[in-house]
Coordinates of C-alpha atoms and ligand atoms in Angstrom, one line a residue:
X1 CA 30.7 19.2 2.7
X2 CA 28.6 18.8 -0.4
X3 CA 24.8 19.0 -0.1
X4 CA 22.4 16.5 -1.6
X5 CA 19.5 18.2 -3.5
X6 CA 16.2 16.4 -2.9
X7 CA 13.5 17.1 -5.5
X8 CA 9.8 16.5 -4.7
X9 CA 7.9 15.6 -7.8
X10 CA 4.2 16.3 -8.6
X11 CA 2.3 13.0 -8.8
X12 CA 0.6 12.3 -12.1
X13 CA -1.4 9.1 -11.6
X14 CA -5.1 9.6 -11.8
X15 CA -6.8 10.2 -8.4
X16 CA -3.4 10.4 -6.7
X17 CA -3.5 13.3 -4.2
X18 CA -0.5 12.5 -2.0
X19 CA 2.9 14.2 -2.0
X20 CA 6.2 12.7 -1.0
X21 CA 7.3 15.5 1.3
X22 CA 4.9 17.8 3.2
X23 CA 5.9 21.4 4.2
X24 CA 6.3 20.6 7.8
X25 CA 8.9 17.9 6.9
X26 CA 11.0 20.4 4.9
X27 CA 12.7 21.8 8.0
X28 CA 13.7 18.3 9.2
X29 CA 15.2 17.5 5.9
X30 CA 17.1 20.8 5.8
X31 CA 18.3 20.1 9.3
X32 CA 19.6 16.8 8.2
X33 CA 21.7 18.5 5.5
X34 CA 19.5 18.3 2.4
X35 CA 18.3 21.2 0.2
X36 CA 14.7 20.7 -0.8
X37 CA 13.4 21.5 -4.3
X38 CA 9.7 21.1 -5.0
X39 CA 7.9 20.9 -8.3
X40 CA 5.3 23.7 -8.7
X41 CA 1.9 22.3 -7.7
X42 CA 3.3 19.2 -6.1
X43 CA 1.3 19.6 -2.9
X44 CA -2.0 20.8 -4.6
X45 CA -3.8 17.4 -4.2
X46 CA -3.2 17.6 -0.4
X47 CA -4.0 21.3 -0.4
X48 CA -0.5 22.5 0.2
X49 CA 0.4 25.6 -1.8
X50 CA 3.7 26.4 -3.3
X51 CA 3.9 29.3 -0.8
X52 CA 3.6 26.8 2.0
X53 CA 6.8 25.1 0.7
X54 CA 8.6 28.3 0.1
X55 CA 7.8 29.5 3.6
X56 CA 9.1 26.2 5.0
X57 CA 12.5 26.8 3.3
X58 CA 12.1 24.8 0.0
X59 CA 12.6 26.2 -3.5
X60 CA 9.7 25.7 -5.9
X61 CA 10.7 25.0 -9.5
X62 CA 9.3 24.0 -12.9
X63 CA 9.3 20.3 -13.8
X64 CA 12.3 20.8 -16.1
X65 CA 14.3 22.7 -13.6
X66 CA 13.5 20.3 -10.8
X67 CA 14.7 17.3 -12.8
X68 CA 17.8 19.2 -14.0
X69 CA 18.9 20.2 -10.4
X70 CA 17.8 17.4 -8.1
X71 CA 20.2 14.6 -7.1
X72 CA 17.3 12.4 -5.8
X73 CA 13.7 12.6 -7.0
X74 CA 11.2 11.9 -4.2
X75 CA 7.9 10.4 -5.3
X76 CA 5.0 8.6 -3.8
X77 CA 4.3 6.1 -6.6
X78 CA 6.1 5.3 -9.8
X79 CA 6.3 8.3 -12.1
X80 CA 4.8 8.4 -15.6
X81 CA 7.3 6.7 -18.0
X82 CA 7.3 10.0 -19.9
X83 CA 9.4 11.7 -17.3
X84 CA 12.2 9.3 -18.0
X85 CA 13.4 11.7 -20.7
X86 CA 14.0 14.3 -17.9
X87 CA 16.2 12.0 -15.8
X88 CA 20.0 11.8 -16.3
X89 CA 22.4 9.0 -15.5
X90 CA 23.5 9.0 -11.9
X91 CA 20.3 10.5 -10.6
X92 CA 18.2 8.6 -8.1
X93 CA 14.5 8.1 -7.9
X94 CA 12.8 7.1 -4.6
X95 CA 9.2 6.0 -4.1
X96 CA 6.8 3.1 -3.9
X97 CA 7.8 1.9 -7.3
X98 CA 6.2 -1.6 -7.2
X99 CA 9.1 -3.0 -9.1
X100 CA 7.6 -6.5 -9.6
X101 CA 4.4 -5.0 -11.1
X102 CA 6.4 -2.6 -13.3
X103 CA 9.3 -4.5 -14.7
X104 CA 9.4 -2.4 -17.9
X105 CA 9.9 0.8 -15.9
X106 CA 12.7 -0.9 -13.9
X107 CA 14.3 -2.1 -17.1
X108 CA 14.2 1.4 -18.5
X109 CA 15.4 3.0 -15.3
X110 CA 18.4 0.6 -15.3
X111 CA 19.1 1.3 -18.9
X112 CA 19.0 5.1 -18.2
X113 CA 21.6 4.7 -15.4
X114 CA 19.1 5.8 -12.7
X115 CA 19.4 4.5 -9.2
X116 CA 15.9 3.3 -8.4
X117 CA 15.1 3.0 -4.7
X118 CA 11.7 1.4 -3.7
X119 CA 10.1 1.8 -0.3
X120 CA 8.1 -1.4 -1.0
X121 CA 11.3 -3.3 -0.1
X122 CA 11.9 -1.9 3.4
X123 CA 12.3 -5.0 5.6
X124 CA 9.0 -5.0 7.6
X125 CA 10.1 -6.7 10.7
X126 CA 13.4 -4.9 11.2
X127 CA 12.8 -2.6 14.1
X128 CA 15.4 0.1 13.0
X129 CA 13.5 0.2 9.6
X130 CA 10.0 0.8 11.1
X131 CA 10.2 4.6 10.6
X132 CA 10.8 3.9 6.8
X133 CA 7.9 1.4 6.5
X134 CA 5.7 3.1 4.0
X135 CA 3.6 0.0 3.2
X136 CA 2.5 0.0 6.8
X137 CA 1.9 3.7 7.1
X138 CA -0.2 3.7 3.9
X139 CA -2.0 0.5 4.8
X140 CA -3.0 2.0 8.1
X141 CA -4.5 5.0 6.5
X142 CA -6.4 2.7 4.0
X143 CA -7.7 0.5 6.9
X144 CA -9.1 3.5 8.6
X145 CA -10.7 5.0 5.5
X146 CA -12.2 1.6 4.6
X147 CA -14.5 1.9 7.6
X148 CA -15.5 5.4 6.7
X149 CA -16.3 4.3 3.1
X150 CA -18.3 1.4 4.4
X151 CA -20.2 3.7 6.9
X152 CA -21.0 6.1 4.1
X153 CA -22.5 3.3 1.9
X154 CA -24.3 1.7 4.8
X155 CA -28.0 2.5 5.3
X156 CA -28.0 2.3 9.2
X157 CA -26.0 3.4 12.2
X158 CA -22.8 1.8 13.2
X159 CA -23.2 2.2 17.0
X160 CA -26.0 1.1 19.2
X161 CA -28.3 4.1 19.7
X162 CA -31.0 4.4 22.2
X163 CA -33.3 7.3 21.4
X164 CA -36.9 8.4 22.1
X165 CA -37.7 7.1 18.7
X166 CA -36.4 3.6 19.5
X167 CA -33.3 1.5 19.8
X168 CA -31.0 1.1 16.8
X169 CA -28.9 -2.1 17.0
X170 CA -25.2 -1.8 16.3
X171 CA -23.8 -2.8 12.9
X172 CA -22.0 -6.2 12.8
X173 CA -18.7 -5.8 10.9
X174 CA -16.4 -8.5 9.8
X175 CA -12.8 -7.7 8.9
X176 CA -11.0 -10.3 6.8
X177 CA -7.2 -10.2 7.0
X178 CA -5.8 -8.7 10.2
X179 CA -2.5 -7.3 8.9
X180 CA -1.8 -3.6 9.2
X181 CA -4.8 -2.4 7.3
X182 CA -7.2 -5.0 8.8
X183 CA -6.1 -4.2 12.4
X184 CA -6.6 -0.4 11.8
X185 CA -10.1 -1.2 10.3
X186 CA -11.0 -3.2 13.4
X187 CA -9.8 -0.5 15.7
X188 CA -11.7 2.2 13.8
X189 CA -14.9 0.2 13.5
X190 CA -14.7 -0.6 17.2
X191 CA -14.3 3.1 18.1
X192 CA -17.4 3.9 16.0
X193 CA -19.4 1.6 18.1
X194 CA -19.9 -1.4 15.7
X195 CA -19.7 -4.9 16.9
X196 CA -16.5 -6.2 15.2
X197 CA -15.2 -9.6 14.3
X198 CA -11.8 -10.3 12.7
X199 CA -10.4 -13.2 10.8
X200 CA -7.0 -14.1 9.6
X201 CA -5.2 -17.4 8.8
X202 CA -2.0 -16.5 10.7
X203 CA -2.3 -17.9 14.3
X204 CA -0.4 -14.9 15.8
X205 CA -3.1 -12.5 14.4
X206 CA -5.8 -13.9 16.7
X207 CA -4.5 -12.3 19.8
X208 CA -4.0 -9.0 18.0
X209 CA -7.6 -9.1 16.9
X210 CA -8.8 -9.7 20.5
X211 CA -6.6 -7.0 21.9
X212 CA -8.6 -4.5 19.9
X213 CA -11.8 -5.5 21.5
X214 CA -13.0 -7.6 18.5
X215 CA -14.1 -11.3 18.4
X216 CA -12.2 -13.7 16.3
X217 CA -14.2 -15.7 13.8
X218 CA -14.1 -19.4 14.6
X219 CA -13.6 -21.1 11.3
X220 CA -12.1 -24.5 10.5
X221 CA -8.4 -24.1 11.4
X222 CA -5.8 -23.6 8.8
X223 CA -2.5 -24.7 10.2
X224 CA 0.9 -23.2 9.7
X225 CA -0.4 -20.5 7.4
X226 CA 2.5 -18.1 8.2
X227 CA 5.3 -17.8 5.7
X228 CA 8.6 -15.9 5.8
X229 CA 8.7 -12.3 7.2
X230 CA 5.3 -12.8 9.0
X231 CA 3.3 -12.9 5.8
X232 CA 0.6 -15.4 5.1
X233 CA 1.3 -18.2 2.7
X234 CA -1.1 -19.0 -0.2
X235 CA -3.6 -21.7 0.9
X236 CA -4.0 -24.9 -1.0
X237 CA -7.0 -25.4 -3.2
X238 CA -8.7 -27.6 -0.6
X239 CA -8.0 -25.1 2.2
X240 CA -9.4 -22.3 0.1
X241 CA -12.6 -24.2 -0.7
X242 CA -13.1 -25.0 3.0
X243 CA -12.4 -21.4 3.9
X244 CA -14.9 -20.0 1.4
X245 CA -17.6 -22.4 2.4
X246 CA -17.1 -21.7 6.0
X247 CA -17.2 -17.9 5.4
X248 CA -20.4 -18.2 3.2
X249 CA -22.1 -20.1 6.1
X250 CA -21.5 -17.2 8.6
X251 CA -21.9 -14.3 6.2
X252 CA -25.6 -13.7 6.9
X253 CA -24.7 -12.4 10.4
X254 CA -22.8 -9.4 9.1
X255 CA -23.9 -6.0 7.8
X256 CA -20.4 -4.9 6.6
X257 CA -17.5 -6.9 5.4
X258 CA -14.1 -5.2 5.0
X259 CA -11.6 -7.5 3.2
X260 CA -7.8 -6.8 3.3
X261 CA -6.1 -10.2 2.7
X262 CA -3.0 -10.4 0.6
X263 CA -0.5 -13.1 0.0
X264 CA 3.2 -12.4 -0.7
X265 CA 4.1 -13.0 -4.3
X266 CA 0.7 -13.9 -5.6
X267 CA -2.8 -12.7 -6.4
X268 CA -5.1 -11.9 -3.4
X269 CA -7.2 -14.8 -2.2
X270 CA -10.9 -14.9 -3.1
X271 CA -12.6 -15.0 0.3
X272 CA -16.2 -13.8 -0.3
X273 CA -17.4 -15.8 -3.3
X274 CA -20.8 -15.6 -5.0
X275 CA -22.5 -17.8 -2.4
X276 CA -21.2 -15.6 0.4
X277 CA -22.3 -12.4 -1.4
X278 CA -25.8 -14.0 -1.8
X279 CA -25.9 -14.7 1.9
X280 CA -25.5 -11.0 2.8
X281 CA -28.8 -9.1 3.3
X282 CA -29.9 -6.2 0.9
X283 CA -28.2 -3.0 2.1
X284 CA -25.1 -4.8 3.3
X285 CA -21.7 -3.5 2.2
X286 CA -18.5 -5.3 1.1
X287 CA -15.3 -3.1 0.9
X288 CA -12.5 -4.9 -1.0
X289 CA -9.1 -3.3 -0.3
X290 CA -7.4 -6.1 -2.2
X291 CA -9.3 -5.3 -5.4
X292 CA -6.9 -4.9 -8.3
X293 CA -5.9 -6.1 -11.8
X294 CA -5.1 -9.6 -10.4
X295 CA -8.5 -10.0 -8.7
X296 CA -9.6 -9.3 -5.1
X297 CA -11.0 -10.8 -1.9
X298 CA -14.6 -10.2 -3.0
X299 CA -16.2 -11.8 -6.0
X300 CA -16.8 -9.3 -8.8
X301 CA -15.1 -6.3 -7.1
X302 CA -13.7 -3.8 -9.6
X303 CA -10.9 -1.4 -8.6
X304 CA -12.2 2.1 -8.1
X305 CA -15.9 1.2 -8.6
X306 CA -18.9 0.4 -6.6
X307 CA -21.2 -2.2 -8.0
X308 CA -24.4 -3.8 -6.6
X309 CA -25.4 -7.4 -6.6
X310 CA -28.9 -8.5 -7.6
X311 CA -29.8 -8.7 -4.0
X312 CA -28.7 -5.1 -3.3
X313 CA -25.3 -5.6 -1.7
X314 CA -22.8 -2.8 -2.4
X315 CA -19.4 -4.2 -3.5
X316 CA -16.8 -1.4 -3.3
X317 CA -13.4 -2.0 -5.0
X318 CA -11.2 0.2 -2.9
X319 CA -7.6 -0.5 -3.9
X320 CA -6.0 3.0 -3.4
X321 CA -7.7 4.3 -0.3
X322 CA -4.6 6.0 1.2
X323 CA -4.6 8.5 -1.7
X324 CA -8.1 9.6 -0.6
X325 CA -6.8 10.8 2.8
X326 CA -4.0 12.7 1.3
X327 CA -2.8 14.9 4.2
X328 CA -2.6 12.1 6.8
X329 CA -1.1 9.7 4.2
X330 CA 1.5 12.3 3.0
X331 CA 2.5 13.3 6.5
X332 CA 3.3 9.7 7.3
X333 CA 4.9 9.0 4.0
X334 CA 7.1 12.1 4.3
X335 CA 8.5 10.7 7.6
X336 CA 9.1 7.3 5.9
X337 CA 10.9 8.6 2.9
X338 CA 12.9 11.2 4.9
X339 CA 14.1 8.4 7.2
X340 CA 15.2 6.2 4.3
X341 CA 16.9 9.1 2.5
X342 CA 18.8 10.1 5.7
X343 CA 19.7 6.4 6.2
X344 CA 21.2 6.2 2.7
X345 CA 23.1 9.5 2.7
X346 CA 26.7 10.1 3.9
X347 CA 28.4 13.5 3.7
X348 CA 25.9 14.9 1.2
X349 CA 25.9 12.0 -1.2
X350 CA 23.9 8.8 -1.6
X351 CA 26.0 6.0 -0.3
X352 CA 24.8 2.8 -1.9
X353 CA 25.7 -0.2 0.2
X354 CA 24.1 -3.5 -0.6
X355 CA 25.6 -5.2 2.5
X356 CA 23.2 -3.1 4.5
X357 CA 20.0 -5.1 5.1
X358 CA 17.7 -2.1 4.5
X359 CA 19.5 -1.0 1.3
X360 CA 19.6 -4.6 0.1
X361 CA 15.8 -4.5 0.1
X362 CA 15.2 -1.1 -1.4
X363 CA 17.9 -0.6 -4.1
X364 CA 16.4 -1.9 -7.3
X365 CA 18.7 -0.5 -10.0
X366 CA 22.1 1.1 -9.8
X367 CA 24.9 1.9 -12.2
X368 CA 23.0 0.4 -15.2
X369 CA 22.1 -2.9 -13.5
X370 CA 19.0 -4.4 -11.8
X371 CA 20.5 -5.1 -8.4
X372 CA 17.4 -6.7 -6.6
X373 CA 17.2 -10.4 -7.5
X374 CA 13.4 -10.6 -7.6
X375 CA 13.1 -7.4 -9.7
X376 CA 15.9 -8.8 -12.0
X377 CA 13.8 -12.0 -12.4
X378 CA 10.8 -9.9 -13.4
X379 CA 12.8 -7.9 -15.9
X380 CA 14.4 -11.0 -17.4
X381 CA 10.9 -12.4 -18.0
X382 CA 10.1 -9.5 -20.3
X383 CA 10.3 -10.2 -24.0
X384 CA 13.6 -8.6 -25.4
X385 CA 13.1 -5.1 -26.9
X386 CA 9.4 -5.3 -26.3
X387 CA 6.9 -3.1 -24.6
X388 CA 4.7 -6.0 -24.1
X389 CA 4.2 -7.2 -20.5
X390 CA 5.9 -10.5 -19.5
X391 CA 3.9 -13.6 -20.0
X392 CA 0.9 -13.7 -17.7
X393 CA 1.9 -16.6 -15.6
X394 CA 5.3 -15.1 -14.7
X395 CA 3.7 -11.7 -14.0
X396 CA 1.1 -13.2 -11.6
X397 CA 3.9 -15.1 -9.8
X398 CA 5.9 -12.0 -9.2
X399 CA 3.5 -9.2 -8.9
X400 CA 2.2 -8.0 -5.6
X401 CA -0.2 -5.1 -4.8
X402 CA 0.4 -3.5 -1.5
X403 CA 2.3 -6.4 0.2
X404 CA 6.0 -5.6 -0.5
X405 CA 8.1 -7.9 -2.5
X406 CA 9.8 -9.9 0.0
X407 CA 13.4 -10.8 0.7
X408 CA 16.2 -10.5 -1.9
X409 CA 16.3 -14.2 -2.2
X410 CA 12.7 -14.2 -3.4
Ligands
NAD501 P1 -0.7 -8.2 3.9 O1 -1.1 -7.0 3.3 O2 0.4 -9.1 3.2 O3 -1.9 -9.2 4.2 C1 -3.0 -8.7 5.0 C2 -3.5 -9.8 5.9 O4 -4.1 -10.8 5.1 C3 -2.3 -10.6 6.6 O5 -2.5 -10.5 8.0 C4 -2.5 -12.0 6.1 O6 -2.2 -13.0 7.1 C5 -4.0 -12.1 5.8 N1 -4.4 -13.2 4.8 C6 -3.7 -13.6 3.8 N2 -4.4 -14.7 3.2 C7 -5.5 -14.8 3.9 C8 -6.6 -15.7 3.9 N3 -6.7 -16.6 2.9 N4 -7.6 -15.6 4.8 C9 -7.5 -14.7 5.8 N5 -6.5 -13.8 5.9 C10 -5.5 -13.9 5.0 O7 -0.1 -8.0 5.4 P2 0.6 -6.7 6.0 O8 -0.4 -5.9 6.6 O9 1.5 -6.2 4.9 O10 1.5 -7.4 7.1 C11 2.3 -8.5 6.7 C12 3.0 -9.0 7.9 O11 4.0 -8.1 8.3 C13 2.2 -9.2 9.2 O12 2.6 -10.4 9.8 C14 2.4 -8.0 10.0 O13 2.2 -8.2 11.3 C15 3.9 -7.9 9.7 N6 4.4 -6.5 9.9 C16 5.2 -6.4 10.9 C17 5.7 -5.1 11.2 C18 6.7 -4.9 12.3 O14 7.1 -5.9 12.9 N7 7.1 -3.7 12.5 C19 5.2 -4.0 10.5 C20 4.3 -4.2 9.5 C21 3.9 -5.5 9.2

């Protein structure tokens, strides 16, 4: 039986400290019939040494040798386009490739004959795909870290403390959006002793919020806000206005706001507007996990930056928090990518089968073509032979940060 050679690449994106396969996952991959190659220094951001990988049974190679020998390259995020020159037709690249946000990369991977497989497309609600759901595993890490980041920036305690020097009241924390990241933020804030409220437009999220010991925020109801796959739909202009006004009216009650709301196939909704920010007291903290090039949930948040409003509220643009907890995030990601790789391999070879529901979601390019309809649409919107991004309207319609890219019919 032939053996599939899996190559773990070193991530190159700034501030990216995760690695696609951790040393403790190597034995499992070898047991499943893979040989594991690792680019020198691949684990450094998460403090795994090359020796750790060698001890676990992997071979550590230079970048050139890795790309020359691997059948499948395993990555966390999309690689730098410069590595395209190292890839050869028939090779596969697996990672969170964000195909709708990166149509030029997808076009180039297809043209180079690479099979691009993106974990963003794993069907979220299919129970047999749960071990492969990297969006959830990484969102969970981000939701946890959001509370730590908020606590660090906050100028009081989170729990109720009764000491000889007096009583400190607990922090009031509001979590906006109760998907995977939001629910983990609620659970973490609750464990740290804060008084937590959660808010989401999906009716089914209300019970999940309460089951974690948090209160639900009673705002004017938005009806039928669930779209396909359990995702929230974009609200109408009127609904958004009503929602923002209602949030601004209650904002003065909270010390910390953690915002995690995303809408499938569109920019994140603005929830905390200028009025709401003004309603927060000096020293309050707003952490915006949705902060990105298309906007965010909190007015004025800038990805990767902390800014302060005139009234002394810290606004933290925290788009890539999973990368700041690199060991936990990499351990979980390694299980996700290992499960997907195993699912797609038969007798030591990648077995591409678009009739399989999981593969239909994750296979983006194969044998020179863009196989995923939504990605094909994004690539088609690119100007021919151009390095320019597609026109802004189309890009905003098809780009999603951290929320998957929906069914193949999208
Ligand atoms: P997401 O990142 O797309 O969005 C985060 C949250 O923001 C969602 O809960 C959404 O309802 C909420 N939101 C959107 N617009 C809002 C607004 N205007 N105001 C308030 N909240 C708003 O969500 P996600 O974490 O990727 O999860 C998406 C869906 O997938 C959820 O229904 C989740 O339960 C489901 N899911 C299911 C499984 C499973 O069944 N195994 C696994 C993961 C996720």
